[in-house]
CSV table of C-alpha atoms in Angstrom, one decimal:
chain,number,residue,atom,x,y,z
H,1,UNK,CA,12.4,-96.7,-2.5
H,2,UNK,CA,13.4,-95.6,0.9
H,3,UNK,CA,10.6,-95.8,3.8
H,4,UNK,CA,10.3,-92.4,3.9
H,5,UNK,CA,10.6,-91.8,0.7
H,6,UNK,CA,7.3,-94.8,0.4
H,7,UNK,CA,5.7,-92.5,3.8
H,8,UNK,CA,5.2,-89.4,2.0
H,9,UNK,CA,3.7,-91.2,-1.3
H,10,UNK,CA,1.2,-92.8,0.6
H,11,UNK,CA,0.5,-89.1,2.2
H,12,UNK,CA,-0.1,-88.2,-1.1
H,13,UNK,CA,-2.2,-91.3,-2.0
H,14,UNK,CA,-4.2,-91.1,1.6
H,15,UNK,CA,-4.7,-86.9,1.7
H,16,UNK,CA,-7.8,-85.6,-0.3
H,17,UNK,CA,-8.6,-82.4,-1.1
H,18,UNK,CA,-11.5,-80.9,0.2
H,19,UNK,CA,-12.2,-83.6,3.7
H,20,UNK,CA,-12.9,-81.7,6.9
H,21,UNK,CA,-11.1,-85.1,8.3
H,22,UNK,CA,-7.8,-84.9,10.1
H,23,UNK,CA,-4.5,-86.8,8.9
H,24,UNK,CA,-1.5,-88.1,11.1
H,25,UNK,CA,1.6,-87.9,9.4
H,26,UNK,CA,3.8,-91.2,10.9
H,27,UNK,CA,6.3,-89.7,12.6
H,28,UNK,CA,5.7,-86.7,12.7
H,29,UNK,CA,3.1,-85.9,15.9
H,30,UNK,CA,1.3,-84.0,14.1
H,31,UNK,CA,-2.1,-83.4,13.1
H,32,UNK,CA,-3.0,-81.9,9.7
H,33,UNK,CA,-6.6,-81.1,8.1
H,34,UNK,CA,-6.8,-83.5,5.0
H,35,UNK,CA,-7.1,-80.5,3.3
H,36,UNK,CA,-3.6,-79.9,3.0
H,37,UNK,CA,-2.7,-81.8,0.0
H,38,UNK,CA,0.5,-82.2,-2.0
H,39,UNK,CA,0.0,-79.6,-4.6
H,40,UNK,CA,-0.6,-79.9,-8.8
H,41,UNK,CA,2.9,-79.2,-10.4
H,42,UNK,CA,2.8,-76.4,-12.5
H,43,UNK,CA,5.3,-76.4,-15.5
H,44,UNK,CA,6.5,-73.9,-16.9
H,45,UNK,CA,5.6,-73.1,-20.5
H,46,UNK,CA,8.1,-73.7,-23.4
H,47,UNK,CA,8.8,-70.2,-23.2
H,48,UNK,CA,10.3,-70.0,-19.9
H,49,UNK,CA,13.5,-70.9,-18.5
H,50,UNK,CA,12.6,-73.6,-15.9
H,51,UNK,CA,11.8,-76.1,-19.0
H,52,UNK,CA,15.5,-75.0,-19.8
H,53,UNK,CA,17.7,-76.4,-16.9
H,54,UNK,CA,16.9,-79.6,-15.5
H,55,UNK,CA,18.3,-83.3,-13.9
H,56,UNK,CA,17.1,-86.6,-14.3
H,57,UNK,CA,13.5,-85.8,-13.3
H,58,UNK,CA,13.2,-83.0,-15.0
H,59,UNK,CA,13.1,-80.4,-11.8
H,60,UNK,CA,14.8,-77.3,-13.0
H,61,UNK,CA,17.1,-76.4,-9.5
H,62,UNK,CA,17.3,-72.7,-8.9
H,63,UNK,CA,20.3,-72.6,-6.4
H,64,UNK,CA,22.0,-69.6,-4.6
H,65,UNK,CA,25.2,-68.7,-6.0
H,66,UNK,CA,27.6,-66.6,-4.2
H,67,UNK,CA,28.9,-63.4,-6.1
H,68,UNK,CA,31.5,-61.8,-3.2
H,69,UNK,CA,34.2,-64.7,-3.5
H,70,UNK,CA,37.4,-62.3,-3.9
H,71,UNK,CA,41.0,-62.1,-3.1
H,72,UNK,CA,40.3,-58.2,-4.5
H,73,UNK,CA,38.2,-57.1,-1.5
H,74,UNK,CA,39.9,-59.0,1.4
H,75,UNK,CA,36.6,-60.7,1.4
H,76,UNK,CA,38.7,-64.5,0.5
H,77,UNK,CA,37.3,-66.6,3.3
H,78,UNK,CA,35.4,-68.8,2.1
H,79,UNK,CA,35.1,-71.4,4.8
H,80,UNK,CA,35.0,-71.7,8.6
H,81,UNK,CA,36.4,-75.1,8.1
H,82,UNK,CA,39.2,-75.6,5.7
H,83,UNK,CA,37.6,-79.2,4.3
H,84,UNK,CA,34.8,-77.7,3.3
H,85,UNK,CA,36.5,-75.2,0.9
H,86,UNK,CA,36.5,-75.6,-2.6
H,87,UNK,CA,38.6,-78.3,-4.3
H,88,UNK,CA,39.5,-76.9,-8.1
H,89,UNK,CA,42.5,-78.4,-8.6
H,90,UNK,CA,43.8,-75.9,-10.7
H,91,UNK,CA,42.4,-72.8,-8.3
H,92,UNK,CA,43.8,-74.3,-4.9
H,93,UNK,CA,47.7,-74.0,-4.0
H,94,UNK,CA,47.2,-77.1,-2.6
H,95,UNK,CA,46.5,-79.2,-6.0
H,96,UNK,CA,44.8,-82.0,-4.1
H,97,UNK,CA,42.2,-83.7,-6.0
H,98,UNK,CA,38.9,-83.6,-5.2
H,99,UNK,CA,38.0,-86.1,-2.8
H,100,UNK,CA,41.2,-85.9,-0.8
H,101,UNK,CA,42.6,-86.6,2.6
H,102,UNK,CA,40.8,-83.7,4.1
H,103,UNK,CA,43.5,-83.9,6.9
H,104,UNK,CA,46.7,-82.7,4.1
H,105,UNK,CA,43.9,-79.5,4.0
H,106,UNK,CA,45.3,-76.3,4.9
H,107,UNK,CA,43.4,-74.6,7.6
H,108,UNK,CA,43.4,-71.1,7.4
H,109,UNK,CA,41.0,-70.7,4.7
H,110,UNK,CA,42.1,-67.4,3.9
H,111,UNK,CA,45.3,-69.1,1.8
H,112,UNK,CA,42.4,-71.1,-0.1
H,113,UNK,CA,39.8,-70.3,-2.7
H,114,UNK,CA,39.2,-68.2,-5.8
H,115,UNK,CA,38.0,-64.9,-7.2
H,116,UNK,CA,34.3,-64.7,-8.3
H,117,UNK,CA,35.5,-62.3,-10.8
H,118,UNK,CA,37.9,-64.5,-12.5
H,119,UNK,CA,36.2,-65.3,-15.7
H,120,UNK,CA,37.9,-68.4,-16.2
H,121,UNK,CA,36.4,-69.7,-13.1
H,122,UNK,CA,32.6,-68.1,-14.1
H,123,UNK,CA,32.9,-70.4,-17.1
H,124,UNK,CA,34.0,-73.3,-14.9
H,125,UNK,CA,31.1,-72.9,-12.8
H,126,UNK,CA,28.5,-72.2,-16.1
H,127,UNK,CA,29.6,-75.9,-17.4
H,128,UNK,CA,28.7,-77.2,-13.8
H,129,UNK,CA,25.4,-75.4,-13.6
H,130,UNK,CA,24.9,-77.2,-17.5
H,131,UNK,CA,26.0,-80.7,-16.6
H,132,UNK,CA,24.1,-81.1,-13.3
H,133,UNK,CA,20.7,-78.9,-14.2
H,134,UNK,CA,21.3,-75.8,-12.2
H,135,UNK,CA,20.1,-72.4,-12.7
H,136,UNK,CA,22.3,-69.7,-10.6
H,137,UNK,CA,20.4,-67.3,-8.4
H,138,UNK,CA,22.9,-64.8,-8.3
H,139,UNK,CA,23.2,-63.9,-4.4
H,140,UNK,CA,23.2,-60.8,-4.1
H,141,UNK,CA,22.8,-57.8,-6.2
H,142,UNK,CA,23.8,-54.3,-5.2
H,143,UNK,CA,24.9,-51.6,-7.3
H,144,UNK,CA,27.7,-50.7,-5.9
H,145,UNK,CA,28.8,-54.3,-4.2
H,146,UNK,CA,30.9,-56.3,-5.4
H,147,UNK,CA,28.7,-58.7,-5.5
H,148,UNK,CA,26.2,-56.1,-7.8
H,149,UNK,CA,27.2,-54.4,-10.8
H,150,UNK,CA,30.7,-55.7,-11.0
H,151,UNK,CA,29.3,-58.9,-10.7
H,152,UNK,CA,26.8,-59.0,-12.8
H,153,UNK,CA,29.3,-57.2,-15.8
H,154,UNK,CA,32.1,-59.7,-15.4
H,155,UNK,CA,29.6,-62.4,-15.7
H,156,UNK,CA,27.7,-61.7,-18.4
H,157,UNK,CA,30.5,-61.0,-20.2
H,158,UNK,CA,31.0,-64.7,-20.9
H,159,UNK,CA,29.3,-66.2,-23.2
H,160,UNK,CA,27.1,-69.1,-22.3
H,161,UNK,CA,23.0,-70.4,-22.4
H,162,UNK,CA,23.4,-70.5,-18.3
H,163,UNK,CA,20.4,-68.3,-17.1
H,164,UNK,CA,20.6,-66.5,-13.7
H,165,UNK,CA,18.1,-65.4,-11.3
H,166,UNK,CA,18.9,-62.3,-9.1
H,167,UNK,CA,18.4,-62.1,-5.2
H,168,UNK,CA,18.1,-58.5,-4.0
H,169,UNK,CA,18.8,-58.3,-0.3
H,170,UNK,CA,16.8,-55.6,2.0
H,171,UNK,CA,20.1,-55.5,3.9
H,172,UNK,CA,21.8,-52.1,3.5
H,173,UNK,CA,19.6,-51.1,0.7
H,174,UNK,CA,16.7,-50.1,2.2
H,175,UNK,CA,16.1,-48.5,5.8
H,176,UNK,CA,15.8,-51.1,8.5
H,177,UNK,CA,13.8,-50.1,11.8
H,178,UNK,CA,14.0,-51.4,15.6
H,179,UNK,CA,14.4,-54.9,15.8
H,180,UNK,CA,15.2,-55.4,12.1
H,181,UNK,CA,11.9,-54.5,10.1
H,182,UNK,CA,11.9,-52.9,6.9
H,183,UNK,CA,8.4,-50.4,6.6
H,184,UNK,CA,6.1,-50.0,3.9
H,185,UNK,CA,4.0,-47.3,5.5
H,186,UNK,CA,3.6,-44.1,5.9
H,187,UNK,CA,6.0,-42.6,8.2
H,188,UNK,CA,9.5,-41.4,6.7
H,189,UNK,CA,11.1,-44.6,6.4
H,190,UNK,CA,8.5,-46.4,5.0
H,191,UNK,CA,8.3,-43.8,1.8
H,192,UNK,CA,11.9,-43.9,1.5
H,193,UNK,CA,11.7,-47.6,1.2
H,194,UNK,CA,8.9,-47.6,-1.1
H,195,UNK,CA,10.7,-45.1,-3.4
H,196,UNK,CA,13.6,-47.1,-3.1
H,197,UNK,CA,12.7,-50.3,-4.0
H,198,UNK,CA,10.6,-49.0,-7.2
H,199,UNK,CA,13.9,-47.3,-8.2
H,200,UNK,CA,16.1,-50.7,-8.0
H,201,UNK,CA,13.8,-52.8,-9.6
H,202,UNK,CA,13.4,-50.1,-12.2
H,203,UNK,CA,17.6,-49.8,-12.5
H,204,UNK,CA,17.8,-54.3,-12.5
H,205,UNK,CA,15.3,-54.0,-15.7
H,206,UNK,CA,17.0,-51.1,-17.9
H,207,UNK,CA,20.2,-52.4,-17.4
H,208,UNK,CA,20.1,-56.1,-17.0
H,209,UNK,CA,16.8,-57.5,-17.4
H,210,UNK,CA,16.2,-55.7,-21.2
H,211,UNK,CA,20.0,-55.5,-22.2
H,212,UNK,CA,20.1,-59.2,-21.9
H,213,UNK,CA,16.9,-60.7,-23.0
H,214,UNK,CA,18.4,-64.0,-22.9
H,215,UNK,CA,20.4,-64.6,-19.9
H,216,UNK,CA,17.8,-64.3,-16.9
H,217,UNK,CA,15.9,-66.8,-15.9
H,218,UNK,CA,12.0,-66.0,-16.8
H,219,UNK,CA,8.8,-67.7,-15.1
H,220,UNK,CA,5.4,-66.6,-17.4
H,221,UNK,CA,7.7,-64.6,-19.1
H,222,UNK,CA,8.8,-62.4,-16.3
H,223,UNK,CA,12.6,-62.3,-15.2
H,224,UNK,CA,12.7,-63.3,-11.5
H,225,UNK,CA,14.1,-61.5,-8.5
H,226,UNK,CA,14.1,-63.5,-5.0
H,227,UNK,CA,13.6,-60.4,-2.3
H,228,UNK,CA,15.0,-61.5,1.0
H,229,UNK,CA,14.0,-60.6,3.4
H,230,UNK,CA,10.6,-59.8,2.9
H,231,UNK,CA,9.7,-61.6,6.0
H,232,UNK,CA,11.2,-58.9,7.9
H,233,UNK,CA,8.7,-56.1,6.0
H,234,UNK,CA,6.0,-54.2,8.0
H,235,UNK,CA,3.4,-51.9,6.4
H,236,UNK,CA,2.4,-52.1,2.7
H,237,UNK,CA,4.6,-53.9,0.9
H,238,UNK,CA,2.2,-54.9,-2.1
H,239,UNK,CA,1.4,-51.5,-3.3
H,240,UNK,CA,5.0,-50.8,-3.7
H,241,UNK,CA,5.4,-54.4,-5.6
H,242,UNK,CA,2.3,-53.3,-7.6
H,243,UNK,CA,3.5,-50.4,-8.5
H,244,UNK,CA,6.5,-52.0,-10.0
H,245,UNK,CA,4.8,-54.6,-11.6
H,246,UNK,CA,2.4,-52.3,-13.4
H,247,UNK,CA,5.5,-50.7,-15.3
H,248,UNK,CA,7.9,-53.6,-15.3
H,249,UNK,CA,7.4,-57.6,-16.4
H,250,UNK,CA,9.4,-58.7,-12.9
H,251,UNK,CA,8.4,-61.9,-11.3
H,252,UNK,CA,8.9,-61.7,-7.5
H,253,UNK,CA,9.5,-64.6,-5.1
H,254,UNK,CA,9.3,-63.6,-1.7
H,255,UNK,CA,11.3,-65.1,1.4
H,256,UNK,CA,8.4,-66.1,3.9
H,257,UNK,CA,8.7,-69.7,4.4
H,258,UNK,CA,9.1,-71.3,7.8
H,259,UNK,CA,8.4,-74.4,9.9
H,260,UNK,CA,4.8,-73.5,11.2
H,261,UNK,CA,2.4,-72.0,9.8
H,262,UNK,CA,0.4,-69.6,9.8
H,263,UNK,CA,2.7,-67.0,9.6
H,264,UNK,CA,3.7,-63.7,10.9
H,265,UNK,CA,1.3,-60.7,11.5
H,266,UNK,CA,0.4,-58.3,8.7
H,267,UNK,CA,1.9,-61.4,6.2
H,268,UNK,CA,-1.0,-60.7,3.4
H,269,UNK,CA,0.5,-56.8,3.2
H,270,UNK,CA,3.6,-58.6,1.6
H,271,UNK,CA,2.1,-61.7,0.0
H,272,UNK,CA,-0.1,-59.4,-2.1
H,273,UNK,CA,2.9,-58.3,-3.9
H,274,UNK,CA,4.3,-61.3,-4.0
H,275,UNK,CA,4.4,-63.7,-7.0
H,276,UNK,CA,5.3,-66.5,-5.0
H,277,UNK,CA,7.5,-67.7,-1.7
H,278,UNK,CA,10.0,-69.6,-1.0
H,279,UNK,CA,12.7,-69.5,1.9
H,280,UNK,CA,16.6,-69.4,2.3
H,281,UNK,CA,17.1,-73.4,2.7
H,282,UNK,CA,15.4,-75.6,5.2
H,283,UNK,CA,17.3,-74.9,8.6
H,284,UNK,CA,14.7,-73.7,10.8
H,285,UNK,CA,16.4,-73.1,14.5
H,286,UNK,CA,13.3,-74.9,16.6
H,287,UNK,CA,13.5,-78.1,14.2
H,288,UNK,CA,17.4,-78.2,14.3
H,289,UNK,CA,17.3,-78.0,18.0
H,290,UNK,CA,14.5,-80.8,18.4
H,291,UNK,CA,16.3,-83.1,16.1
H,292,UNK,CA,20.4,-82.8,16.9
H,293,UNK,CA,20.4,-80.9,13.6
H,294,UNK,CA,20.2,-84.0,11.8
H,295,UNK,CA,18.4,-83.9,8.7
H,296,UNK,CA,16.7,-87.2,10.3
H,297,UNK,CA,13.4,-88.7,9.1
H,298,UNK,CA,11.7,-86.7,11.5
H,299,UNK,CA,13.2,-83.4,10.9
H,300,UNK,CA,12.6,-84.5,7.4
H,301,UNK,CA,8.6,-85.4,7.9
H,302,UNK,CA,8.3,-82.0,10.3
H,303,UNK,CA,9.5,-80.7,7.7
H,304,UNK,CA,7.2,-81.5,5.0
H,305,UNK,CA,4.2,-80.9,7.0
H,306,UNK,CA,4.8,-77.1,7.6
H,307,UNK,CA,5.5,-76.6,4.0
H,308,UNK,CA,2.2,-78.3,3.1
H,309,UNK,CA,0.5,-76.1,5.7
H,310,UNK,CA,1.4,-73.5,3.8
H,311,UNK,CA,0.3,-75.0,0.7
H,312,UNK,CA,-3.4,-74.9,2.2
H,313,UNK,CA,-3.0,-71.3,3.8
H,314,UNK,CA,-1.9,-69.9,0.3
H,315,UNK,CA,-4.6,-72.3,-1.2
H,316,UNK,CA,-7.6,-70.3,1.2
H,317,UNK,CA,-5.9,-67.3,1.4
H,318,UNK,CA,-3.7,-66.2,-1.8
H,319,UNK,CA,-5.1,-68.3,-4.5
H,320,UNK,CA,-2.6,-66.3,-6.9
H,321,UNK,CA,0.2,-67.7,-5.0
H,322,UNK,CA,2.5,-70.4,-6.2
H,323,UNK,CA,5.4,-72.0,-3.8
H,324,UNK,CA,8.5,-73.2,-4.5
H,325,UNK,CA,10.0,-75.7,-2.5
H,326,UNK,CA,13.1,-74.9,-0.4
H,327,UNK,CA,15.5,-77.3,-0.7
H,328,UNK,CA,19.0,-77.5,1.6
H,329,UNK,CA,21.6,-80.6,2.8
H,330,UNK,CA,23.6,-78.8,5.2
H,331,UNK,CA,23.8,-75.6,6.9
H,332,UNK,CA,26.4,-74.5,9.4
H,333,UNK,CA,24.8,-71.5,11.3
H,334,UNK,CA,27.6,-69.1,12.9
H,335,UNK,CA,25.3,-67.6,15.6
H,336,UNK,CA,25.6,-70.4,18.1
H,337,UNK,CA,22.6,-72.4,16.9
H,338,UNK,CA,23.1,-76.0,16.3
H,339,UNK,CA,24.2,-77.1,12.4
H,340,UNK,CA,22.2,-78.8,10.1
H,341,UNK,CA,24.4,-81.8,8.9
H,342,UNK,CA,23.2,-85.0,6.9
H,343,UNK,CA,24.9,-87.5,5.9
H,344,UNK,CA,24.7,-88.0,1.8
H,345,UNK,CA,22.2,-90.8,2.1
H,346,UNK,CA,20.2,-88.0,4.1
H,347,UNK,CA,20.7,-85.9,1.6
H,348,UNK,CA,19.7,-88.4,-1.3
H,349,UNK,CA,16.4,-89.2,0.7
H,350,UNK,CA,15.6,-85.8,1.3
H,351,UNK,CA,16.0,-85.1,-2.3
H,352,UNK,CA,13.3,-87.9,-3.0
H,353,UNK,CA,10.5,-86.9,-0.9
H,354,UNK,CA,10.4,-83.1,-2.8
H,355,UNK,CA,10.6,-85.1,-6.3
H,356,UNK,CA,7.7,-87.7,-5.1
H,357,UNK,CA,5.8,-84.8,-3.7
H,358,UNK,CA,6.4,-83.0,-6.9
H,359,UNK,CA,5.5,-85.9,-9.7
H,360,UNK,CA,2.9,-87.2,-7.3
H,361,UNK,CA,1.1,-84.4,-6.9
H,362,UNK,CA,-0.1,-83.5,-10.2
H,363,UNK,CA,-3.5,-85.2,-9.0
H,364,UNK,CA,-4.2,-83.2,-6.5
H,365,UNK,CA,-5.1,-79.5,-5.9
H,366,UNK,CA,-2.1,-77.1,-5.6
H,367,UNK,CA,0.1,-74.5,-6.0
H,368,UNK,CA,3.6,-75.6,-6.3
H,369,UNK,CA,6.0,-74.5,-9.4
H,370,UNK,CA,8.0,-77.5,-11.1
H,371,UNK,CA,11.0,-76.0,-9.4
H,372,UNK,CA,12.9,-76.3,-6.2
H,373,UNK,CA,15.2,-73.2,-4.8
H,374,UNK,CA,18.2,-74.5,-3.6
H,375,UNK,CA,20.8,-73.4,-0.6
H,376,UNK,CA,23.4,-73.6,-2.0
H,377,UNK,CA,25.7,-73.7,-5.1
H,378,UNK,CA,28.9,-72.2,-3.6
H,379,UNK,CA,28.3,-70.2,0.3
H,380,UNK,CA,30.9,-72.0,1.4
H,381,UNK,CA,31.0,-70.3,4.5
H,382,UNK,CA,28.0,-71.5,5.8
H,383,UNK,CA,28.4,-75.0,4.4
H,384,UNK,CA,25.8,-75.4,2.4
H,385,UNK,CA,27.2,-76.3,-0.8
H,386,UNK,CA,26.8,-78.5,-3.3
H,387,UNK,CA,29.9,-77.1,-5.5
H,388,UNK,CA,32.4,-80.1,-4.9
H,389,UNK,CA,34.7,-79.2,-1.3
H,390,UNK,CA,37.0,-81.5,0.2
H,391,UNK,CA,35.0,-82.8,2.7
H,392,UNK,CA,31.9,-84.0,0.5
H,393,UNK,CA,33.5,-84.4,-2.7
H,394,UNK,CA,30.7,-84.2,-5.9
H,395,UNK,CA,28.6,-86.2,-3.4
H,396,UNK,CA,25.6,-83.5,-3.3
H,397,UNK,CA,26.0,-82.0,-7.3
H,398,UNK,CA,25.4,-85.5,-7.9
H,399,UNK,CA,22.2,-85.8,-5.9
H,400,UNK,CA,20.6,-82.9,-7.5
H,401,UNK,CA,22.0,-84.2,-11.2
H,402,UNK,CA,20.9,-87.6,-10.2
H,403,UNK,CA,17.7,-87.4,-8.2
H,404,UNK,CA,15.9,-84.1,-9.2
């Protein structure tokens, strides 16, 4: 056991529910109400897919999986950095194995990669999701993308027990406002989104969701759909999510995770729609600035402490709530901000902290499903994968096969 892996079981031994007392976290600065405990695992029933797909510790790892690989749509680069593309052998014209000298690489990732469409490499991936415990969360879904419907046909046209998750992204399917926002009120473009986002929900379920009973990953029963970005969303959000919900059997995870809590203004508008949150990975700009966007101890332990923050808030505030833990290795951002990088031992560690907080925690009061979301299976692009690339090999498939 690594020390911080030990650090955050004794936080979970030390922290009661219910003290008014304070807790310092070592190494982290900060000061927490004891209050915010690591929370009760909830396992799915037998029924339900996340009993269905799972490593060595039996966390079932929902992990984005990127739908818009294609040599089709001119949309082939997959990488910034040619050793981090994908090393399939039998896809790549450079036949290297995978590890390999990253330096004998070619550079130009557009000559590298593969099309999502191919259904030879849909069943490649499906064997990999299989053999390592990983349930796709298909990134993202609109009707006319490629990345949508023509996605979603091609790969459910391939036999296998792999069960997917959808994300449906606000971005270019609904109207976005000044500054980014998405409304849910009144005024023109909040009805419009409103109407819209019963409508898609309503299309996801008659053609996917009922038509294949089988192939979409359920929690309670409900198929879930990851909405990102819901932190983004002004206005009323819930009354359109309940309006759904009162017709359909859709399990929403909303995207409202971040280093601090408490959150943004108007949050409970959107949480009341929501099922429960998660975020798109762990790189949060302030932490990867602080810490040399290292995924360090500290980062680590900073970390941690948010996300149990908003175990408490959700605890007080949105008892119907449940979290799932955000999970990430590596991020490369492409808007100037430093990258998140960590080194596999990192990675391992980080790994072992969310499966101690998990298993430990099913003393203690909480909220937290028996599932992590992971970033990612394949963005490539950003460099957050764990599908095997030049430059890390199997290194972080093994990690979630072998640790969660």
């Amino acid at each position: 056991m690594t020390r911080v892996h030990a650090l955050f079981v004794l936080v979970i031994l030390v922290v009661g529910c219910g003290s008014d007392n304070t807790y310092n976290l070592p190494g982290s600065g900060l000061s927490m109400p004891s209050t915010i405990t690591l929370p009760q695992s909830s396992r799915a029933s037998s029924a339900d897919s996340l009993v269905q797909a799972s490593g060595s510790n039996g966390i079932p790892v929902l992990a984005h999986y990127v739908s818009w690989h294609s040599k089709v749509d001119g949309a082939n680069s997959i990488a910034k950095d040619g050793t981090l593309i994908p090393c399939r052998s039998d896809l790549n014209p450079v036949g290297l194995p995978c590890p390999a000298d990253i330096s004998k690489t070619p550079q130009d990732p557009a000559l590298i990669g593969y099309d999502a469409l191919d259904t030879n490499v849909i069943a490649e991936q499906n064997a990999e999701f299989q053999a390592n415990g990983i349930l796709p969360l298909t990134s993202w879904w609109s009707a006319s993308s490629i990345a949508g419907d023509r996605f979603l046909d091609t790969y459910l046209s391939v036999p296998s027990p792999v069960q997917t998750a959808l994300l449906y992204e606000v971005t270019g399917q609904l109207v976005a406002g000044s500054g980014g926002t998405y409304a849910f009120d009144d005024s023109p473009n909040g009805r419009e989104n409103h109407r819209r986002f019963v409508e898609h929900m309503g299309y996801l379920h008659q053609k996917y969701f009922m038509q294949y009973p089988d192939r979409f990953v359920r929690i309670d029963g409900r198929p879930v759909v990851f909405i990102w970005l819901s932190s983004a969303f002004t206005g009323d959000f819930a009354s359109a999510a309940k309006e759904v919900k009162a017709k359909l059997p859709l399990y929403i995870v909303c995207s409202e995770i971040n280093a601090y809590m408490p959150g943004r203004a108007g949050l409970m508008d959107t949480i009341n729609g929501c099922d429960a949150i998660s975020a798109y990975g762990v790189y949060f700009r302030e932490l990867a600035t602080k810490y040399g966007g290292n995924l360090s101890t500290a980062y680590t332990t900073e970390y941690m402490t948010g996300l149990m923050r908003w175990s408490q808030w959700a605890r007080q505030s949105a008892p119907h709530l449940k979290i799932i833990a955000p999970v990430m290795f590596a991020y490369h951002d492409s808007r100037g901000n430093p990258p998140l990088t960590s080194t596999p031992e990192q990675a391992r560690t980080f790994a072992n902290v969310i499966v101690s907080m998990l298993q430990n925690s099913s003393q203690q009061c909480g909220n937290f499903l028996w599932t992590v979301l992971f970033v990612s299976y394949n963005e490539h692009y950003e460099g957050s994968s764990a599908e095997p690339t030049y430059r890390y090999g199997t290194s972080y498939l093994d990690i979630l096969r072998e640790v969660l």
